[in-house]
Coordinates of C-alpha atoms in Angstrom, one line a residue:
X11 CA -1.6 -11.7 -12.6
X12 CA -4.6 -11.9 -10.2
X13 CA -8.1 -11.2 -10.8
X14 CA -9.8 -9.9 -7.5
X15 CA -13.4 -9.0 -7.1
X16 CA -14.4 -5.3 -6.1
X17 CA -15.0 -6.5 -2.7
X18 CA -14.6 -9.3 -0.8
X19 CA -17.5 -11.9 -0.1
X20 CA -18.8 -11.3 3.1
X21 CA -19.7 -14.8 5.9
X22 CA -23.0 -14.7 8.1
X23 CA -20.6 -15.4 11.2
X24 CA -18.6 -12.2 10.5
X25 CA -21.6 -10.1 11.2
X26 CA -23.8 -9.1 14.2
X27 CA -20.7 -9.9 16.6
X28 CA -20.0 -10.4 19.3
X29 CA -23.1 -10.5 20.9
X30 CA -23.2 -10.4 24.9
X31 CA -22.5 -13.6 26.8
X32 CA -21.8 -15.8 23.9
X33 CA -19.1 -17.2 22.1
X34 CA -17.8 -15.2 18.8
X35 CA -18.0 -17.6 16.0
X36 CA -15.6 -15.5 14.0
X37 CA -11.9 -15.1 13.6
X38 CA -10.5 -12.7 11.6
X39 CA -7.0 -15.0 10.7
X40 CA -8.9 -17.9 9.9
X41 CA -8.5 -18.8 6.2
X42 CA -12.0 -21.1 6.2
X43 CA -14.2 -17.7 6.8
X44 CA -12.8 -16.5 2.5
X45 CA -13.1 -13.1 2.4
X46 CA -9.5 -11.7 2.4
X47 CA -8.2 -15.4 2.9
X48 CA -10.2 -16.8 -0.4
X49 CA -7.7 -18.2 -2.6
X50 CA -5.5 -19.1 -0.2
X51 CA -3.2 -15.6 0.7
X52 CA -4.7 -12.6 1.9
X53 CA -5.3 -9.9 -0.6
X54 CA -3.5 -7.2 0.7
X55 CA -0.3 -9.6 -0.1
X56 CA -1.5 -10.3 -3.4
X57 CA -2.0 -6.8 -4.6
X58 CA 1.6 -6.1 -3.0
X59 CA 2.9 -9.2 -5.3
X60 CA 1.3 -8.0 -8.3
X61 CA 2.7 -4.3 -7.9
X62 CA 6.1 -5.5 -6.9
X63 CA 5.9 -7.9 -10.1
X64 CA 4.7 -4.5 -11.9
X65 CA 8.1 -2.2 -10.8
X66 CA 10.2 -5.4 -12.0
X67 CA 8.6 -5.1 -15.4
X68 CA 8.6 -0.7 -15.4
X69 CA 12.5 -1.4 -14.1
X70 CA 13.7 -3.0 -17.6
X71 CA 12.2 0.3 -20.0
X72 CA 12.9 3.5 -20.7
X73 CA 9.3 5.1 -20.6
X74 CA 8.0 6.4 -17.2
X75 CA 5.3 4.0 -15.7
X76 CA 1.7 4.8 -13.4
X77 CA 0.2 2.5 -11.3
X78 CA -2.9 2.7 -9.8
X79 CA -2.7 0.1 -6.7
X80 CA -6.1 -0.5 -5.5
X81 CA -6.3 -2.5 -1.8
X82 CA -9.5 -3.8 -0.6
X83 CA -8.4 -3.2 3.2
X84 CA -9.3 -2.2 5.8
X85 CA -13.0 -2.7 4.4
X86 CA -14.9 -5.6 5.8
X87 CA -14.1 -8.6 6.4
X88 CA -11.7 -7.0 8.6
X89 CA -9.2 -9.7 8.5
X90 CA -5.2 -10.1 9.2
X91 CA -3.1 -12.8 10.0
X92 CA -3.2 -13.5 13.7
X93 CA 0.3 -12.1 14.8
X94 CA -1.1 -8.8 13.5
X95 CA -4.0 -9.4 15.6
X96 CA -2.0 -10.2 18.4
X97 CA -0.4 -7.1 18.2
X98 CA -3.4 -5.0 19.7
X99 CA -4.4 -6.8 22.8
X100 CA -8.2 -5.9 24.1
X101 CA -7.2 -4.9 27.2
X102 CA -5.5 -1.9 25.4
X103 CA -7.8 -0.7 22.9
X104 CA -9.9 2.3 24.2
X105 CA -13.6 3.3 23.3
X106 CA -13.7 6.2 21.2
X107 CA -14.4 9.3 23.2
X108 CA -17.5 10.4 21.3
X109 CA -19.3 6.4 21.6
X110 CA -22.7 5.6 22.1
X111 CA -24.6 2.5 22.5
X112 CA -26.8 4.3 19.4
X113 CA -27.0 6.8 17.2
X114 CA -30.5 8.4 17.3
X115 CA -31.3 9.6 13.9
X116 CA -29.5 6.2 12.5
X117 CA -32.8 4.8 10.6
X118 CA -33.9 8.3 9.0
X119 CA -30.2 8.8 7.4
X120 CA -29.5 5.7 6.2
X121 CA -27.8 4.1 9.1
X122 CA -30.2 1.4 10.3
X123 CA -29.0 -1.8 11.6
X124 CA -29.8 -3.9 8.6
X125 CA -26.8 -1.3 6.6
X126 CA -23.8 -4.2 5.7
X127 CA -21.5 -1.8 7.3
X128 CA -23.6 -1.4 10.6
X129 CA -24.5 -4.7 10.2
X130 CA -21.2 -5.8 11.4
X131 CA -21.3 -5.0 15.8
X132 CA -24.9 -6.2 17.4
X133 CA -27.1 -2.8 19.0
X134 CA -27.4 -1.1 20.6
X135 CA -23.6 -1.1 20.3
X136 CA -21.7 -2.3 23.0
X137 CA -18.4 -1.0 24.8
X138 CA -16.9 -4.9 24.1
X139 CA -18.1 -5.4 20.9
X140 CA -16.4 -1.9 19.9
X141 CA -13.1 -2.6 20.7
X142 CA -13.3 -6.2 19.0
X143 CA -14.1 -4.7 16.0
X144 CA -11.2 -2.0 16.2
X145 CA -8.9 -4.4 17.1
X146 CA -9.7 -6.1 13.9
X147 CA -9.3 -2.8 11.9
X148 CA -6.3 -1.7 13.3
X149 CA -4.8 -5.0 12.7
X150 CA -5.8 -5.1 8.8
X151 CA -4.7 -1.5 8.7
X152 CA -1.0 -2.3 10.1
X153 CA -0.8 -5.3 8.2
X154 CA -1.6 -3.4 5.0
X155 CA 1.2 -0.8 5.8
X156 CA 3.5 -3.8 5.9
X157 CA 2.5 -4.5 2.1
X158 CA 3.1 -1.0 1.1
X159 CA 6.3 -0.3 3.3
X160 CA 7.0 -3.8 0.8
X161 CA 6.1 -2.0 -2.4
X162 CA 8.0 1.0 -1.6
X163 CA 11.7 -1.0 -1.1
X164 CA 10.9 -2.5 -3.7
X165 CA 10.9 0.8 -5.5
X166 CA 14.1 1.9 -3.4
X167 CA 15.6 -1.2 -5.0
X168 CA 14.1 -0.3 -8.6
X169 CA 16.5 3.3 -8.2
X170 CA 13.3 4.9 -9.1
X171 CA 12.4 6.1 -6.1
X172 CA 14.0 9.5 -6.1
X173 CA 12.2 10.3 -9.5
X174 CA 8.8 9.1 -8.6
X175 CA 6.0 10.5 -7.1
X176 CA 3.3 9.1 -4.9
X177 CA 0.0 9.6 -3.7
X178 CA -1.5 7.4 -1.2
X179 CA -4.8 8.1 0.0
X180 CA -8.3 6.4 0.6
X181 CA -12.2 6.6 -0.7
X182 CA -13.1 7.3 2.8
X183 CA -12.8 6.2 6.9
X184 CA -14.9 4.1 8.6
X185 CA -16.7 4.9 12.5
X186 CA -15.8 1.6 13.9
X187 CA -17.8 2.9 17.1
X188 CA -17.7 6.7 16.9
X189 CA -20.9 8.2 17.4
X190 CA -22.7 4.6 17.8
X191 CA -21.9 4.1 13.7
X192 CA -19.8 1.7 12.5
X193 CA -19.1 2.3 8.6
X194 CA -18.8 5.4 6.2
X195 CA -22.6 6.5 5.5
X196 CA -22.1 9.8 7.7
X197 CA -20.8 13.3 7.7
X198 CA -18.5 13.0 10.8
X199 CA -15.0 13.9 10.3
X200 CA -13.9 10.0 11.2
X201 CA -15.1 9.4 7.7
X202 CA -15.0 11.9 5.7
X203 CA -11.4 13.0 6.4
X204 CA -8.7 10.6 5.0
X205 CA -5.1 10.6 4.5
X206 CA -3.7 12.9 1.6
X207 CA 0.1 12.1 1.3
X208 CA 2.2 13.0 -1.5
X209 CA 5.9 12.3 -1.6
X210 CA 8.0 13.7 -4.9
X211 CA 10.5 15.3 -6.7
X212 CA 11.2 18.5 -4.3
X213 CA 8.5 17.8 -2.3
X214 CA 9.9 19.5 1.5
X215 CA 9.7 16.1 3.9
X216 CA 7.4 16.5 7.2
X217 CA 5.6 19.6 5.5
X218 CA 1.9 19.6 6.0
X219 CA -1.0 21.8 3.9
X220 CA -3.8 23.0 6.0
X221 CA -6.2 23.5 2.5
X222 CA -9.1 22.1 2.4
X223 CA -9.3 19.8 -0.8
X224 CA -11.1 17.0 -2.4
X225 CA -10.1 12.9 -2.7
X226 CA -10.6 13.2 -6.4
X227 CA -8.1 16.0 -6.6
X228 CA -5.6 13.1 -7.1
X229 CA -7.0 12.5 -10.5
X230 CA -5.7 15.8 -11.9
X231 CA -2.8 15.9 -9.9
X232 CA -1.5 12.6 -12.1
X233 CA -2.3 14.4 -15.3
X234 CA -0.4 17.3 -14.4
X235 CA 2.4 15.5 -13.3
X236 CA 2.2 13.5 -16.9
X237 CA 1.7 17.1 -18.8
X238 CA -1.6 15.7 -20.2
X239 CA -4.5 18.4 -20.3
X240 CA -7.6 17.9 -17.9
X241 CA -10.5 16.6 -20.0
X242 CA -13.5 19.4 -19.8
X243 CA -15.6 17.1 -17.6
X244 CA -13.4 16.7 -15.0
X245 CA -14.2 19.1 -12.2
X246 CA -11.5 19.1 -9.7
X247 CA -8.1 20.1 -10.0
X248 CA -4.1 19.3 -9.6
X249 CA -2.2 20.3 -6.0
X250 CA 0.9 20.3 -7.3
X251 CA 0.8 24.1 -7.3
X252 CA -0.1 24.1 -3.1
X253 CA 3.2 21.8 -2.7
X254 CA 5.2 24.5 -4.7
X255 CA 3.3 27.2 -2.5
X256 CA 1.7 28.8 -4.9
X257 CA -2.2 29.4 -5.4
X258 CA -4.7 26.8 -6.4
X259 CA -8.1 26.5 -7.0
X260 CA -7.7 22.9 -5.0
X261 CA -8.1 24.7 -2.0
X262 CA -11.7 25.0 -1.7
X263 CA -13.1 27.8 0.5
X264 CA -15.8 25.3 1.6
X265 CA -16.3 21.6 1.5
X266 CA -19.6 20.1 0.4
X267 CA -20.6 16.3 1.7
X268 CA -24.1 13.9 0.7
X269 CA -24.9 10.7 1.2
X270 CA -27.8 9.5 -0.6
X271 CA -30.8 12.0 -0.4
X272 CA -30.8 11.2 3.5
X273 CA -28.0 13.6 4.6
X274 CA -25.9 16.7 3.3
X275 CA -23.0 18.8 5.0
X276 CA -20.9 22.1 4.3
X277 CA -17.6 22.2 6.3
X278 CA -16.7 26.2 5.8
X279 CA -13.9 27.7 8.1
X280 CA -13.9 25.2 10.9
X281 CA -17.5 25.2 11.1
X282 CA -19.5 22.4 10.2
X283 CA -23.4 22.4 9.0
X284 CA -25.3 18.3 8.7
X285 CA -28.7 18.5 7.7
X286 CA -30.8 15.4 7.7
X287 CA -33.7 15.8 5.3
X288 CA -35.9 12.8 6.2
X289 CA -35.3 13.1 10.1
X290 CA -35.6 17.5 9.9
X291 CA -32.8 17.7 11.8
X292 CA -29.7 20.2 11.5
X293 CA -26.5 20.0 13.3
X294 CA -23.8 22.1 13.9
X295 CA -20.3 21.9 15.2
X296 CA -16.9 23.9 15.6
X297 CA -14.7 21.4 14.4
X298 CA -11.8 23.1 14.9
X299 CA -12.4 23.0 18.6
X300 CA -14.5 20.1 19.0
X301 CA -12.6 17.6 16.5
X302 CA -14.4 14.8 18.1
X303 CA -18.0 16.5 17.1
X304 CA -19.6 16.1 20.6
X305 CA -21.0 19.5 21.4
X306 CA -24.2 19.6 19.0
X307 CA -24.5 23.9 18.7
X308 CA -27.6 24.1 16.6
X309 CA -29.7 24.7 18.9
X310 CA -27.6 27.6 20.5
X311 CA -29.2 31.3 19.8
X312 CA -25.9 32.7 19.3
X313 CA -25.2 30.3 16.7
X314 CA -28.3 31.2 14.6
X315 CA -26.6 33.5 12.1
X316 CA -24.0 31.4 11.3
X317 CA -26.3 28.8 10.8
X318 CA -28.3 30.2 8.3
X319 CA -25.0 31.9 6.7
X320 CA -23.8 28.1 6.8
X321 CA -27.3 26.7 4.8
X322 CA -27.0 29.6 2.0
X323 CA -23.7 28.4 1.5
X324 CA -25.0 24.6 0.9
X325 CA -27.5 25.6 -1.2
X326 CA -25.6 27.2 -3.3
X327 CA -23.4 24.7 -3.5
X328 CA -26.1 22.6 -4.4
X329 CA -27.3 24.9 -7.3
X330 CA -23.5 24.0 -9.1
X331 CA -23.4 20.4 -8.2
X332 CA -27.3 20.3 -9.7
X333 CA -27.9 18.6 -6.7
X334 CA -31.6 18.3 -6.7
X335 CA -32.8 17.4 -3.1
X336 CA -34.7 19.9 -1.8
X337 CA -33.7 20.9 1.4
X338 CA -35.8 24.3 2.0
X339 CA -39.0 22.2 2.2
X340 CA -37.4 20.0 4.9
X341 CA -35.6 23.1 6.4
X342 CA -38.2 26.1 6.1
X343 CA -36.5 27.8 9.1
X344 CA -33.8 28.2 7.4

């Protein structure tokens, strides 16, 4: 019933905020600023209207129904009514443990404070503006867990529920302070790793799959779940056979990551290689025991096999994904 833009329109005063020793102009519940607000009900609530408006139409036929429910949150404007807001009080929201005021290599891979996402929190960054801005975030995420918690009775009360599956995940996270970044342009694991939740048919409750897989994976997961074949294009591939425990080639042995021609990673068994072209610099972490990605091992000696083991890998990835950015001329140590 409603037609939403992609995004919603960004305000000057929501950007660039708050700056030291001056009032915010800003509020994230008020409906004058549009964004979220534009139209008069914020648009987590409309999407939730329109799906709930959606199971009330599947409800009255005898053919099984997909829907493909698209929110806009938690992307900027981050913006929720106020007693959502209210619910996170500055004086409890902590600093991530890996902040800093900047992140050094920001211009040469794309990060540079003129970036809408960066944009957002004056820099250097500051400890006050951080948790501001993730009290705004968490606000607009809890409030959009109210609109699918919404959704989801409403599907308990369709008597669907126990023969329909779900998948709820998200295009990516956003840094909101981690590292000195604030949006998804980067390679750390606060935005490349998002949720990956699927709920079904035999599905064992609580159970959790260590294998690394890809967002788009959900694609082919819904056309194996509807029996349809996988066109020949589509390269990724269904994980209904890892809930079943079986074999799958959705668990990839390595994960490969790009943004723009300014920054590429490989994430192979809890090791982590980021290569920034323009800037010449490589970095490397143990993930698995440094989640947080503070201890920079590139530069370690002991670590120089694995580093090079870690590159061959990426470029051979590369060589698949006819990725065509050169990174042996920016890398020739390597």
């Amino acid at each position: 019933r409603n037609i939403r833009a992609g995004m919603p329109k960004d305000t000057k005063e929501g950007y660039n905020r708050p700056l030291p020793g001056q009032p915010d102009p800003w509020s994230p519940s008020d409906p004058k600023f549009g964004g979220f607000w534009e139209g008069g009900k914020h648009w987590s609530e409309v999407v939730a209207d329109d799906a709930i408006d959606f199971l009330g139409q599947a409800k009255g036929q005898r053919k099984p129904f997909f829907m493909y429910v698209a929110f806009n949150a938690p992307h900027d404007p981050r913006q929720a009514p106020k007693e959502y807001v209210d619910r996170y009080p500055l004086e409890r929201i902590e600093v991530p443990k890996n902040f800093l005021p900047e992140y050094p290599h920001k211009d040469a891979i794309g990060n540079q404070h003129k970036l809408r996402d960066e944009n957002l929190a004056p820099m250097p960054r500051t400890e006050h503006a951080v948790k501001v801005h993730r009290q705004e975030y968490y606000a607009i995420i809890t409030h959009l867990d109210t609109q699918i918690g919404r959704i989801l009775d409403e599907l308990e009360r369709s008597g669907q529920a126990d023969n329909t599956w779900i998948i709820y995940t998200a295009d990516h996270g956003l840094a909101v302070g981690h590292h000195g970044l604030f949006g998804k342009q980067n390679m750390y694991e606060h935005s490349l790793r998002v949720p990956f939740i699927v709920a079904g048919p035999g599905v064992k409750a609580d159970a959790r799959i260590d294998a690394p897989i890809y967002l788009q994976d959900a694609m082919a997961t819904a056309l194996d779940l509807a029996a349809l074949e996988k066109p020949e294009q589509v390269e990724f591939h269904s994980v209904l056979p890892l809930l079943r425990g079986e074999k799958s080639p959705a668990a990839r042995e390595a994960v490969y990551g790009g943004y723009l021609e300014l920054q590429r990673a490989v994430i192979h068994d809890g090791w982590k290689l980021i290569l920034y072209p323009k800037a010449g610099v490589a970095r490397l972490y143990h993930v698995a025991d440094d989640p947080d990605e503070m201890r920079d091992l590139a530069a370690d000696p002991a670590q120089a096999a694995r580093k090079k083991a870690l590159f061959q890998r990426l470029l051979a990835m590369q060589k698949e994904l006819e990725d065509k950015v050169d990174l042996t001329a920016a890398f020739p140590d390597l």
